[in-house]
Amino acid sequence: MAALASALAILAFLIAFQAVGVVPAARLAIRRAADAGKVMRSAHLSDAQKETQVQQAALALLRSAGSIGLRFAASFFAALLPIYGLSGLGLASSTDTFAFLARWDVIVVSSVLITLAMVLTARMKTRNNGSDYSFLDRLLHRLAFAAPFVQVTASDIEDTMFRKDIDRIADLPPVFITGLPRAGTTILLNALHEVPGVATHLYRDMPFVMAPLLWAKLSGLAAKPDAPKQRAHGDGILVGYDSPEAFEEIMWRAFWPGKYHDNRIDLWSKSDLNAEATTFFKRQFRKIALQRCHGNGRYLSKNNGNIARLGLLRAMFPDAAIIVPLREPLEHAASLLRQHQNFLAQHQRDAFVKRYMRDIGHFEFGELHRPIAFADFEALSGGRQPGDLNYWLAYWIAAHKNILSQAGHLHIVPQNALATDSNRVLSQLCQTIGLDATGIDFARHFHPVAATADVNLFDADLRREAAQLYQALADTKPAD
């Protein structure tokens, strides 16, 4: 196991070395040194001008040296994660691993492999097979999700490093947005993300989602500029590194892996309450608040998977606000089918897209589709498959029956109200849940969408039941 731990450490060092940009930083230092030499040799500058510019160059070189040192330190720190992670699990002694790495033959072989890997990375860096992840990004992602202990170990190290800062943050009531995919949860997240005093996960938190503070320190040395692009759903929503995103499911999978099966995801109930998980989640919320709002903020998330654990959410976070956007069932079902077909094509075209979605716990569509095991869904679906439009209408009914059973504790927001009167609806909602949305123009996020679903393609009984359920939910009084 010492050999395996050593291999993982070398891989971690290589990925971090590239990720934090040691080589570009060194090249910059060399250019600055060369520029200083040109200044000294220049015949067009006075001695006073030379002295001034050389002093400036010296300060720049000093900053470069500090930057390179920090980047090297980050690379070595990354290499320690798998060593101490396996040691903490009792799988490989850290002492044996360090002894193995100190062997001359291991040093020679690993040096050659690291050099070859860097050359390969440089050649393949721009090859991404159609996705926005470069070759290096993919390596880093695979390291972060190689095994659960990687994320957990990173989180433990972060807890130790930032304990004082994390502990001083108060546990404020979280805000959860949930519902079936395509209900408008992402647009609602983007809108509420503009409210001062809310803190969300961002795309920048990938891939070390459980250690956002630590990852921000490491990745900040080579921070990527934000360049929003249309997301994979092809629905016109632009996302960039600073856009909010749903990464919370990674934590739910870590604490309740038995809920996830090859063909379904089980429901949670209050009996699944786990004190260790509750403590971890609250600590994670404080970390996000610290990272995004200097600690003075409420955690905000969008997680479609939370629709399976509404009762447990209330048990874990009694003061939480849970918001559920409500979309007309036929349009919603048609949109679900379109996205399923979209991701089927993407998963067949790019294996990494499939892996990425699986790692972050997005099992809604495509080859990864695993329905949540809502009561009555099997009977309602009548053996239909995901390629059938009525499969998705049956899924809508089963999911929203579950929502209706908890409706008295939820803030249900009809999508048509958001499309036509979003400023009033969301300002009132924010006031109800204790957020100050003064002066925010929510209307720019919402617009009416023409109905396109063909009523004749739906089963008449399912259509009737869905319409009645939709009206019952739309008439539900807001939670206090």
Short mmCIF file of C-alpha atoms in Angstrom, two decimals:
data_model
loop_
_atom_site.label_atom_id
_atom_site.label_comp_id
_atom_site.label_asym_id
_atom_site.label_seq_id
_atom_site.Cartn_x
_atom_site.Cartn_y
_atom_site.Cartn_z
CA MET A 1 0.00 0.00 0.00
CA ALA A 2 2.98 2.31 0.47
CA ALA A 3 3.57 2.13 -3.28
CA LEU A 4 -0.07 3.06 -3.99
CA ALA A 5 0.07 5.94 -1.53
CA SER A 6 3.30 7.12 -3.16
CA ALA A 7 1.76 6.96 -6.63
CA LEU A 8 -1.25 8.98 -5.49
CA ALA A 9 1.04 11.51 -3.81
CA ILE A 10 3.10 11.93 -6.99
CA LEU A 11 -0.07 12.32 -9.06
CA ALA A 12 -1.44 14.87 -6.60
CA PHE A 13 1.84 16.82 -6.72
CA LEU A 14 1.85 16.80 -10.52
CA ILE A 15 -1.74 18.01 -10.79
CA ALA A 16 -1.30 20.70 -8.18
CA PHE A 17 2.04 21.77 -9.71
CA GLN A 18 0.26 22.39 -13.00
CA ALA A 19 -2.93 23.78 -11.44
CA VAL A 20 -1.22 26.50 -9.39
CA GLY A 21 1.00 27.52 -12.29
CA VAL A 22 4.54 27.03 -10.98
CA VAL A 23 6.04 26.99 -14.49
CA PRO A 24 4.29 30.19 -15.73
CA ALA A 25 5.32 31.94 -12.49
CA ALA A 26 8.95 30.86 -12.98
CA ARG A 27 8.87 32.05 -16.60
CA LEU A 28 7.57 35.41 -15.46
CA ALA A 29 10.43 35.69 -12.93
CA ILE A 30 12.95 34.89 -15.65
CA ARG A 31 11.46 37.55 -17.93
CA ARG A 32 11.62 40.11 -15.12
CA ALA A 33 15.26 39.25 -14.43
CA ALA A 34 16.07 39.58 -18.15
CA ASP A 35 14.30 42.95 -18.29
CA ALA A 36 16.34 44.16 -15.32
CA GLY A 37 19.53 43.15 -17.16
CA LYS A 38 18.44 45.13 -20.23
CA VAL A 39 17.88 48.19 -18.06
CA MET A 40 21.40 47.96 -16.63
CA ARG A 41 22.90 47.70 -20.13
CA SER A 42 20.77 50.45 -21.66
CA ALA A 43 22.66 53.44 -23.05
CA HIS A 44 19.50 55.55 -23.26
CA LEU A 45 18.76 55.77 -19.53
CA SER A 46 20.42 57.93 -16.92
CA ASP A 47 21.89 56.40 -13.78
CA ALA A 48 18.97 57.76 -11.75
CA GLN A 49 16.46 56.19 -14.15
CA LYS A 50 18.36 52.91 -14.07
CA GLU A 51 18.38 52.90 -10.28
CA THR A 52 14.64 53.55 -10.11
CA GLN A 53 13.76 50.84 -12.61
CA VAL A 54 16.15 48.31 -11.09
CA GLN A 55 14.57 48.89 -7.67
CA GLN A 56 11.14 48.28 -9.19
CA ALA A 57 12.42 45.15 -10.91
CA ALA A 58 13.93 43.90 -7.64
CA LEU A 59 10.58 44.28 -5.86
CA ALA A 60 8.85 42.48 -8.71
CA LEU A 61 11.39 39.64 -8.53
CA LEU A 62 10.88 39.42 -4.77
CA ARG A 63 7.13 39.10 -5.28
CA SER A 64 7.75 36.47 -7.95
CA ALA A 65 9.98 34.49 -5.60
CA GLY A 66 7.30 34.58 -2.92
CA SER A 67 4.67 33.53 -5.42
CA ILE A 68 6.77 30.61 -6.64
CA GLY A 69 7.43 29.54 -3.06
CA LEU A 70 3.73 29.55 -2.23
CA ARG A 71 2.92 27.58 -5.37
CA PHE A 72 5.56 24.97 -4.53
CA ALA A 73 4.19 24.77 -0.98
CA ALA A 74 0.69 24.23 -2.33
CA SER A 75 1.96 21.43 -4.59
CA PHE A 76 3.70 19.66 -1.72
CA PHE A 77 0.63 20.13 0.47
CA ALA A 78 -1.51 18.47 -2.21
CA ALA A 79 0.90 15.52 -2.24
CA LEU A 80 0.37 15.06 1.51
CA LEU A 81 -3.40 14.64 1.15
CA PRO A 82 -3.39 11.03 -0.16
CA ILE A 83 -0.52 10.06 2.17
CA TYR A 84 -2.25 11.15 5.36
CA GLY A 85 -5.65 10.20 4.00
CA LEU A 86 -4.66 6.56 3.53
CA SER A 87 -2.80 6.65 6.82
CA GLY A 88 -5.89 7.96 8.61
CA LEU A 89 -7.92 5.11 7.14
CA GLY A 90 -5.34 2.60 8.34
CA LEU A 91 -4.55 1.49 4.79
CA ALA A 92 -0.95 2.69 4.50
CA SER A 93 1.49 3.96 7.10
CA SER A 94 2.69 7.50 6.38
CA THR A 95 6.11 6.52 7.74
CA ASP A 96 6.37 3.61 5.28
CA THR A 97 5.21 5.85 2.44
CA PHE A 98 7.82 8.52 3.14
CA ALA A 99 10.49 5.81 3.39
CA PHE A 100 9.38 4.41 0.03
CA LEU A 101 9.48 7.86 -1.59
CA ALA A 102 13.01 8.44 -0.25
CA ARG A 103 14.46 5.43 -2.10
CA TRP A 104 16.86 6.49 -4.87
CA ASP A 105 15.25 4.27 -7.51
CA VAL A 106 11.80 5.66 -6.68
CA ILE A 107 13.17 9.22 -6.90
CA VAL A 108 14.69 8.54 -10.34
CA VAL A 109 11.63 6.78 -11.76
CA SER A 110 9.15 9.30 -10.36
CA SER A 111 11.24 12.22 -11.68
CA VAL A 112 11.19 10.72 -15.17
CA LEU A 113 7.45 10.03 -15.00
CA ILE A 114 6.67 13.52 -13.70
CA THR A 115 8.73 15.09 -16.51
CA LEU A 116 6.99 12.97 -19.16
CA ALA A 117 3.59 13.74 -17.66
CA MET A 118 4.27 17.49 -17.74
CA VAL A 119 5.30 17.29 -21.38
CA LEU A 120 2.16 15.30 -22.19
CA THR A 121 0.00 17.75 -20.25
CA ALA A 122 1.50 20.70 -22.12
CA ARG A 123 0.70 19.04 -25.44
CA MET A 124 -2.84 18.02 -24.50
CA LYS A 125 -3.85 20.99 -22.39
CA THR A 126 -6.15 22.42 -25.03
CA ARG A 127 -7.72 19.11 -26.03
CA ASN A 128 -10.99 18.75 -24.22
CA ASN A 129 -13.07 16.53 -26.52
CA GLY A 130 -15.95 18.97 -26.64
CA SER A 131 -16.35 19.84 -22.97
CA ASP A 132 -15.10 22.92 -21.10
CA TYR A 133 -12.66 20.84 -19.01
CA SER A 134 -9.07 20.80 -20.20
CA PHE A 135 -6.92 17.68 -19.89
CA LEU A 136 -5.44 19.07 -16.66
CA ASP A 137 -8.90 19.91 -15.28
CA ARG A 138 -9.96 16.34 -15.88
CA LEU A 139 -6.93 14.96 -14.05
CA LEU A 140 -7.65 17.20 -11.09
CA HIS A 141 -11.31 16.16 -11.08
CA ARG A 142 -10.37 12.48 -11.13
CA LEU A 143 -8.03 13.01 -8.19
CA ALA A 144 -10.70 14.82 -6.16
CA PHE A 145 -13.29 12.11 -6.81
CA ALA A 146 -10.97 9.09 -6.84
CA ALA A 147 -12.41 7.94 -3.50
CA PRO A 148 -14.59 9.49 -0.77
CA PHE A 149 -11.64 9.84 1.61
CA VAL A 150 -10.00 12.44 -0.68
CA GLN A 151 -12.79 14.98 -0.17
CA VAL A 152 -13.22 14.06 3.50
CA THR A 153 -9.48 14.32 4.20
CA ALA A 154 -9.33 17.71 2.50
CA SER A 155 -12.27 18.84 4.65
CA ASP A 156 -10.58 17.60 7.83
CA ILE A 157 -7.37 19.44 6.98
CA GLU A 158 -9.38 22.58 6.24
CA ASP A 159 -11.17 22.29 9.59
CA THR A 160 -7.80 22.29 11.34
CA MET A 161 -6.34 25.15 9.31
CA PHE A 162 -9.36 27.47 9.56
CA ARG A 163 -10.88 26.33 12.85
CA LYS A 164 -10.88 29.75 14.55
CA ASP A 165 -12.41 31.48 11.55
CA ILE A 166 -15.08 28.80 11.06
CA ASP A 167 -16.02 28.61 14.73
CA ARG A 168 -16.71 32.33 14.99
CA ILE A 169 -19.45 32.14 12.32
CA ALA A 170 -23.03 31.95 13.60
CA ASP A 171 -25.44 29.26 12.37
CA LEU A 172 -27.99 31.33 10.45
CA PRO A 173 -31.17 29.81 8.92
CA PRO A 174 -30.30 28.23 5.54
CA VAL A 175 -32.43 28.69 2.42
CA PHE A 176 -33.05 25.64 0.22
CA ILE A 177 -34.45 25.77 -3.31
CA THR A 178 -35.68 22.40 -4.51
CA GLY A 179 -38.10 20.70 -6.89
CA LEU A 180 -37.91 18.49 -9.94
CA PRO A 181 -35.35 19.59 -12.54
CA ARG A 182 -36.73 22.00 -15.15
CA ALA A 183 -39.08 23.60 -12.61
CA GLY A 184 -37.10 26.85 -12.74
CA THR A 185 -34.86 26.13 -9.75
CA THR A 186 -31.68 27.42 -11.43
CA ILE A 187 -33.24 30.71 -12.52
CA LEU A 188 -34.62 31.18 -9.01
CA LEU A 189 -31.16 30.47 -7.56
CA ASN A 190 -29.57 33.03 -9.89
CA ALA A 191 -32.16 35.62 -8.90
CA LEU A 192 -31.80 35.11 -5.14
CA HIS A 193 -28.03 35.01 -5.50
CA GLU A 194 -28.23 38.77 -6.08
CA VAL A 195 -29.68 39.35 -2.61
CA PRO A 196 -27.06 40.72 -0.18
CA GLY A 197 -26.24 38.39 2.67
CA VAL A 198 -26.68 35.04 0.90
CA ALA A 199 -23.82 32.61 0.32
CA THR A 200 -23.80 29.86 -2.29
CA HIS A 201 -21.51 27.28 -3.77
CA LEU A 202 -19.95 28.52 -7.01
CA TYR A 203 -18.48 26.64 -9.95
CA ARG A 204 -15.09 27.75 -8.60
CA ASP A 205 -15.59 25.37 -5.67
CA MET A 206 -15.10 22.37 -7.95
CA PRO A 207 -13.62 19.89 -7.59
CA PHE A 208 -12.86 20.09 -3.83
CA VAL A 209 -16.41 20.99 -2.85
CA MET A 210 -16.06 19.81 0.76
CA ALA A 211 -13.04 22.06 1.33
CA PRO A 212 -14.02 25.41 -0.22
CA LEU A 213 -11.69 27.54 1.91
CA LEU A 214 -8.65 25.35 1.32
CA TRP A 215 -9.35 25.01 -2.40
CA ALA A 216 -9.84 28.76 -2.74
CA LYS A 217 -6.37 29.31 -1.26
CA LEU A 218 -4.77 26.79 -3.60
CA SER A 219 -6.67 27.61 -6.78
CA GLY A 220 -6.47 31.35 -6.13
CA LEU A 221 -2.81 31.25 -7.11
CA ALA A 222 -3.93 30.33 -10.63
CA ALA A 223 -7.47 31.71 -10.65
CA LYS A 224 -9.31 31.42 -13.93
CA PRO A 225 -11.09 34.44 -15.37
CA ASP A 226 -14.87 34.27 -15.45
CA ALA A 227 -16.18 33.77 -19.00
CA PRO A 228 -19.85 32.74 -18.86
CA LYS A 229 -21.06 30.23 -21.45
CA GLN A 230 -24.36 28.53 -22.07
CA ARG A 231 -24.69 25.52 -19.78
CA ALA A 232 -24.95 21.95 -21.03
CA HIS A 233 -28.77 21.99 -20.86
CA GLY A 234 -28.86 24.25 -23.92
CA ASP A 235 -31.58 26.39 -22.32
CA GLY A 236 -29.95 29.80 -22.71
CA ILE A 237 -28.78 30.07 -19.08
CA LEU A 238 -25.19 31.37 -18.96
CA VAL A 239 -22.80 30.02 -16.34
CA GLY A 240 -19.24 30.93 -15.40
CA TYR A 241 -16.81 30.21 -12.59
CA ASP A 242 -18.59 32.76 -10.40
CA SER A 243 -22.08 31.40 -11.05
CA PRO A 244 -23.92 29.59 -8.24
CA GLU A 245 -24.34 25.85 -8.73
CA ALA A 246 -25.71 22.73 -7.06
CA PHE A 247 -22.89 20.74 -5.45
CA GLU A 248 -24.62 19.86 -2.19
CA GLU A 249 -25.55 16.34 -3.34
CA ILE A 250 -21.90 15.32 -2.96
CA MET A 251 -22.31 15.65 0.82
CA TRP A 252 -25.61 13.76 0.93
CA ARG A 253 -24.00 10.85 -0.93
CA ALA A 254 -21.08 10.84 1.49
CA PHE A 255 -23.34 10.37 4.54
CA TRP A 256 -26.13 8.24 3.06
CA PRO A 257 -24.53 6.12 0.31
CA GLY A 258 -27.07 3.35 0.91
CA LYS A 259 -29.84 5.54 -0.52
CA TYR A 260 -28.32 5.43 -3.99
CA HIS A 261 -28.98 2.33 -6.09
CA ASP A 262 -28.31 1.51 -9.72
CA ASN A 263 -31.97 1.91 -10.67
CA ARG A 264 -33.37 4.34 -8.09
CA ILE A 265 -32.72 6.75 -5.23
CA ASP A 266 -34.61 6.03 -2.01
CA LEU A 267 -36.55 8.63 -0.08
CA TRP A 268 -35.24 10.00 3.23
CA SER A 269 -37.36 10.39 6.34
CA LYS A 270 -36.97 11.89 9.81
CA SER A 271 -35.74 8.49 10.99
CA ASP A 272 -32.61 9.05 8.87
CA LEU A 273 -31.53 11.92 11.13
CA ASN A 274 -27.77 11.73 11.67
CA ALA A 275 -26.17 14.03 14.25
CA GLU A 276 -22.72 13.76 12.64
CA ALA A 277 -24.14 14.71 9.25
CA THR A 278 -26.07 17.65 10.69
CA THR A 279 -22.92 18.96 12.35
CA PHE A 280 -20.94 18.55 9.13
CA PHE A 281 -23.58 20.32 7.02
CA LYS A 282 -23.82 23.26 9.42
CA ARG A 283 -20.05 23.56 9.39
CA GLN A 284 -20.05 23.49 5.60
CA PHE A 285 -22.69 26.23 5.51
CA ARG A 286 -20.51 28.38 7.77
CA LYS A 287 -17.53 27.79 5.48
CA ILE A 288 -19.50 28.99 2.46
CA ALA A 289 -20.71 32.01 4.43
CA LEU A 290 -17.10 32.77 5.42
CA GLN A 291 -15.85 32.39 1.86
CA ARG A 292 -18.60 34.42 0.18
CA CYS A 293 -19.79 36.94 2.81
CA HIS A 294 -16.93 37.12 5.33
CA GLY A 295 -19.13 35.10 7.67
CA ASN A 296 -22.13 37.41 7.72
CA GLY A 297 -24.43 35.51 5.40
CA ARG A 298 -27.05 32.79 5.08
CA TYR A 299 -26.35 29.63 3.12
CA LEU A 300 -28.42 29.37 -0.07
CA SER A 301 -28.57 26.25 -2.21
CA LYS A 302 -30.38 24.79 -5.15
CA ASN A 303 -30.52 21.02 -4.94
CA ASN A 304 -33.16 19.11 -6.89
CA GLY A 305 -32.29 16.02 -4.83
CA ASN A 306 -33.65 17.69 -1.69
CA ILE A 307 -37.14 16.96 -3.00
CA ALA A 308 -36.50 13.43 -1.68
CA ARG A 309 -35.75 14.58 1.86
CA LEU A 310 -38.16 17.41 2.71
CA GLY A 311 -39.07 16.00 6.13
CA LEU A 312 -35.44 15.33 7.03
CA LEU A 313 -34.44 18.86 6.03
CA ARG A 314 -36.93 20.24 8.53
CA ALA A 315 -35.63 17.89 11.21
CA MET A 316 -31.99 18.86 10.55
CA PHE A 317 -32.63 22.59 10.09
CA PRO A 318 -35.91 23.55 11.82
CA ASP A 319 -35.49 27.24 10.97
CA ALA A 320 -34.68 26.70 7.28
CA ALA A 321 -36.73 28.21 4.46
CA ILE A 322 -37.56 25.67 1.74
CA ILE A 323 -38.66 27.14 -1.60
CA VAL A 324 -40.31 25.02 -4.32
CA PRO A 325 -41.02 26.56 -7.75
CA LEU A 326 -44.12 25.06 -9.39
CA ARG A 327 -44.34 24.58 -13.15
CA GLU A 328 -47.38 23.59 -15.21
CA PRO A 329 -47.22 19.76 -15.42
CA LEU A 330 -47.50 19.14 -19.17
CA GLU A 331 -44.85 21.73 -20.06
CA HIS A 332 -42.71 20.44 -17.22
CA ALA A 333 -42.95 16.81 -18.36
CA ALA A 334 -42.14 17.76 -21.97
CA SER A 335 -39.08 19.70 -20.78
CA LEU A 336 -37.91 16.75 -18.67
CA LEU A 337 -38.09 14.45 -21.71
CA ARG A 338 -36.15 16.92 -23.88
CA GLN A 339 -33.37 17.18 -21.31
CA HIS A 340 -33.25 13.40 -20.91
CA GLN A 341 -32.72 13.08 -24.67
CA ASN A 342 -30.17 15.92 -24.62
CA PHE A 343 -28.05 14.24 -21.96
CA LEU A 344 -28.37 10.82 -23.56
CA ALA A 345 -26.61 12.32 -26.57
CA GLN A 346 -24.01 14.13 -24.44
CA HIS A 347 -23.19 11.04 -22.38
CA GLN A 348 -22.69 9.01 -25.55
CA ARG A 349 -20.55 11.74 -27.11
CA ASP A 350 -18.31 12.56 -24.14
CA ALA A 351 -17.60 10.06 -21.38
CA PHE A 352 -16.19 12.76 -19.12
CA VAL A 353 -19.48 14.69 -19.10
CA LYS A 354 -21.14 11.52 -17.83
CA ARG A 355 -18.45 11.02 -15.18
CA TYR A 356 -18.67 14.66 -14.06
CA MET A 357 -22.45 14.48 -13.61
CA ARG A 358 -22.18 11.19 -11.73
CA ASP A 359 -19.49 12.49 -9.40
CA ILE A 360 -21.53 15.54 -8.38
CA GLY A 361 -24.66 13.42 -7.89
CA HIS A 362 -26.76 14.58 -10.84
CA PHE A 363 -28.73 11.47 -11.78
CA GLU A 364 -31.73 13.16 -13.33
CA PHE A 365 -31.15 12.52 -17.03
CA GLY A 366 -29.43 10.52 -19.72
CA GLU A 367 -27.58 7.27 -19.13
CA LEU A 368 -27.28 8.19 -15.44
CA HIS A 369 -31.04 8.55 -14.86
CA ARG A 370 -32.12 7.11 -11.53
CA PRO A 371 -35.64 8.14 -10.50
CA ILE A 372 -36.33 9.02 -6.88
CA ALA A 373 -38.52 6.23 -5.50
CA PHE A 374 -41.58 8.36 -4.76
CA ALA A 375 -44.63 6.49 -3.46
CA ASP A 376 -47.01 5.47 -6.29
CA PHE A 377 -44.48 6.23 -9.03
CA GLU A 378 -44.15 2.60 -10.12
CA ALA A 379 -47.93 2.24 -10.35
CA LEU A 380 -48.39 5.60 -12.08
CA SER A 381 -45.68 4.92 -14.66
CA GLY A 382 -47.29 1.61 -15.61
CA GLY A 383 -44.02 0.15 -16.82
CA ARG A 384 -43.27 3.08 -19.12
CA GLN A 385 -39.63 3.91 -19.85
CA PRO A 386 -37.83 7.33 -19.70
CA GLY A 387 -38.16 7.71 -23.47
CA ASP A 388 -41.95 7.95 -23.05
CA LEU A 389 -43.48 11.38 -22.41
CA ASN A 390 -46.03 9.90 -19.99
CA TYR A 391 -43.22 8.40 -17.89
CA TRP A 392 -42.21 11.97 -17.01
CA LEU A 393 -45.78 13.08 -16.36
CA ALA A 394 -46.19 10.13 -13.97
CA TYR A 395 -42.91 11.16 -12.33
CA TRP A 396 -44.22 14.72 -11.98
CA ILE A 397 -47.37 13.48 -10.26
CA ALA A 398 -45.49 11.20 -7.85
CA ALA A 399 -43.00 13.93 -6.97
CA HIS A 400 -45.65 16.59 -6.42
CA LYS A 401 -47.79 14.30 -4.30
CA ASN A 402 -44.76 14.13 -2.04
CA ILE A 403 -44.47 17.92 -2.11
CA LEU A 404 -48.16 18.35 -1.29
CA SER A 405 -47.76 16.14 1.79
CA GLN A 406 -45.21 18.68 3.12
CA ALA A 407 -46.76 21.82 1.59
CA GLY A 408 -47.62 23.49 4.88
CA HIS A 409 -43.92 23.89 5.62
CA LEU A 410 -42.86 25.02 2.14
CA HIS A 411 -42.84 28.24 0.13
CA ILE A 412 -44.42 27.16 -3.17
CA VAL A 413 -43.89 29.68 -5.97
CA PRO A 414 -45.82 29.14 -9.25
CA GLN A 415 -43.60 29.71 -12.27
CA ASN A 416 -46.24 31.72 -14.13
CA ALA A 417 -46.29 34.24 -11.23
CA LEU A 418 -42.51 34.57 -11.48
CA ALA A 419 -42.74 35.12 -15.23
CA THR A 420 -45.33 37.91 -14.99
CA ASP A 421 -44.81 39.54 -11.57
CA SER A 422 -41.42 38.44 -10.30
CA ASN A 423 -40.47 41.63 -8.46
CA ARG A 424 -43.57 41.57 -6.28
CA VAL A 425 -43.52 37.80 -5.74
CA LEU A 426 -39.84 37.54 -4.81
CA SER A 427 -39.75 40.74 -2.78
CA GLN A 428 -42.62 39.39 -0.72
CA LEU A 429 -40.94 35.98 -0.42
CA CYS A 430 -37.65 37.56 0.70
CA GLN A 431 -39.47 39.60 3.31
CA THR A 432 -41.19 36.45 4.60
CA ILE A 433 -37.96 34.49 4.96
CA GLY A 434 -35.92 37.38 6.35
CA LEU A 435 -33.88 38.57 3.37
CA ASP A 436 -33.52 42.21 2.36
CA ALA A 437 -34.12 42.47 -1.40
CA THR A 438 -34.55 46.25 -1.48
CA GLY A 439 -33.75 47.70 -4.90
CA ILE A 440 -33.16 44.39 -6.69
CA ASP A 441 -34.70 43.97 -10.13
CA PHE A 442 -35.64 40.30 -10.24
CA ALA A 443 -37.61 40.74 -13.46
CA ARG A 444 -34.50 40.49 -15.64
CA HIS A 445 -34.21 36.80 -14.75
CA PHE A 446 -37.75 35.83 -15.74
CA HIS A 447 -39.85 36.02 -18.87
CA PRO A 448 -43.01 34.29 -20.12
CA VAL A 449 -42.42 31.09 -22.10
CA ALA A 450 -44.92 30.04 -24.75
CA ALA A 451 -46.64 26.68 -24.20
CA THR A 452 -45.41 24.05 -26.67
CA ALA A 453 -46.51 20.72 -25.16
CA ASP A 454 -49.02 18.77 -27.28
CA VAL A 455 -51.92 17.89 -24.96
CA ASN A 456 -52.93 14.99 -27.20
CA LEU A 457 -49.69 13.13 -26.52
CA PHE A 458 -50.47 12.69 -22.82
CA ASP A 459 -52.49 9.96 -21.14
CA ALA A 460 -55.90 11.44 -20.26
CA ASP A 461 -56.02 10.00 -16.73
CA LEU A 462 -52.53 11.20 -15.90
CA ARG A 463 -53.29 14.60 -17.38
CA ARG A 464 -56.42 14.95 -15.25
CA GLU A 465 -54.66 13.90 -12.04
CA ALA A 466 -51.74 16.25 -12.74
CA ALA A 467 -54.07 19.21 -13.32
CA GLN A 468 -55.87 18.63 -10.01
CA LEU A 469 -52.58 18.27 -8.14
CA TYR A 470 -51.18 21.42 -9.73
CA GLN A 471 -54.21 23.45 -8.65
CA ALA A 472 -54.03 22.10 -5.10
CA LEU A 473 -50.38 23.13 -4.85
CA ALA A 474 -50.97 26.54 -6.45
CA ASP A 475 -53.70 27.22 -3.86
CA THR A 476 -51.49 26.27 -0.92
CA LYS A 477 -50.98 29.06 1.58
CA PRO A 478 -47.35 30.20 2.03
CA ALA A 479 -45.40 28.80 4.97
CA ASP A 480 -45.09 31.10 7.99
#
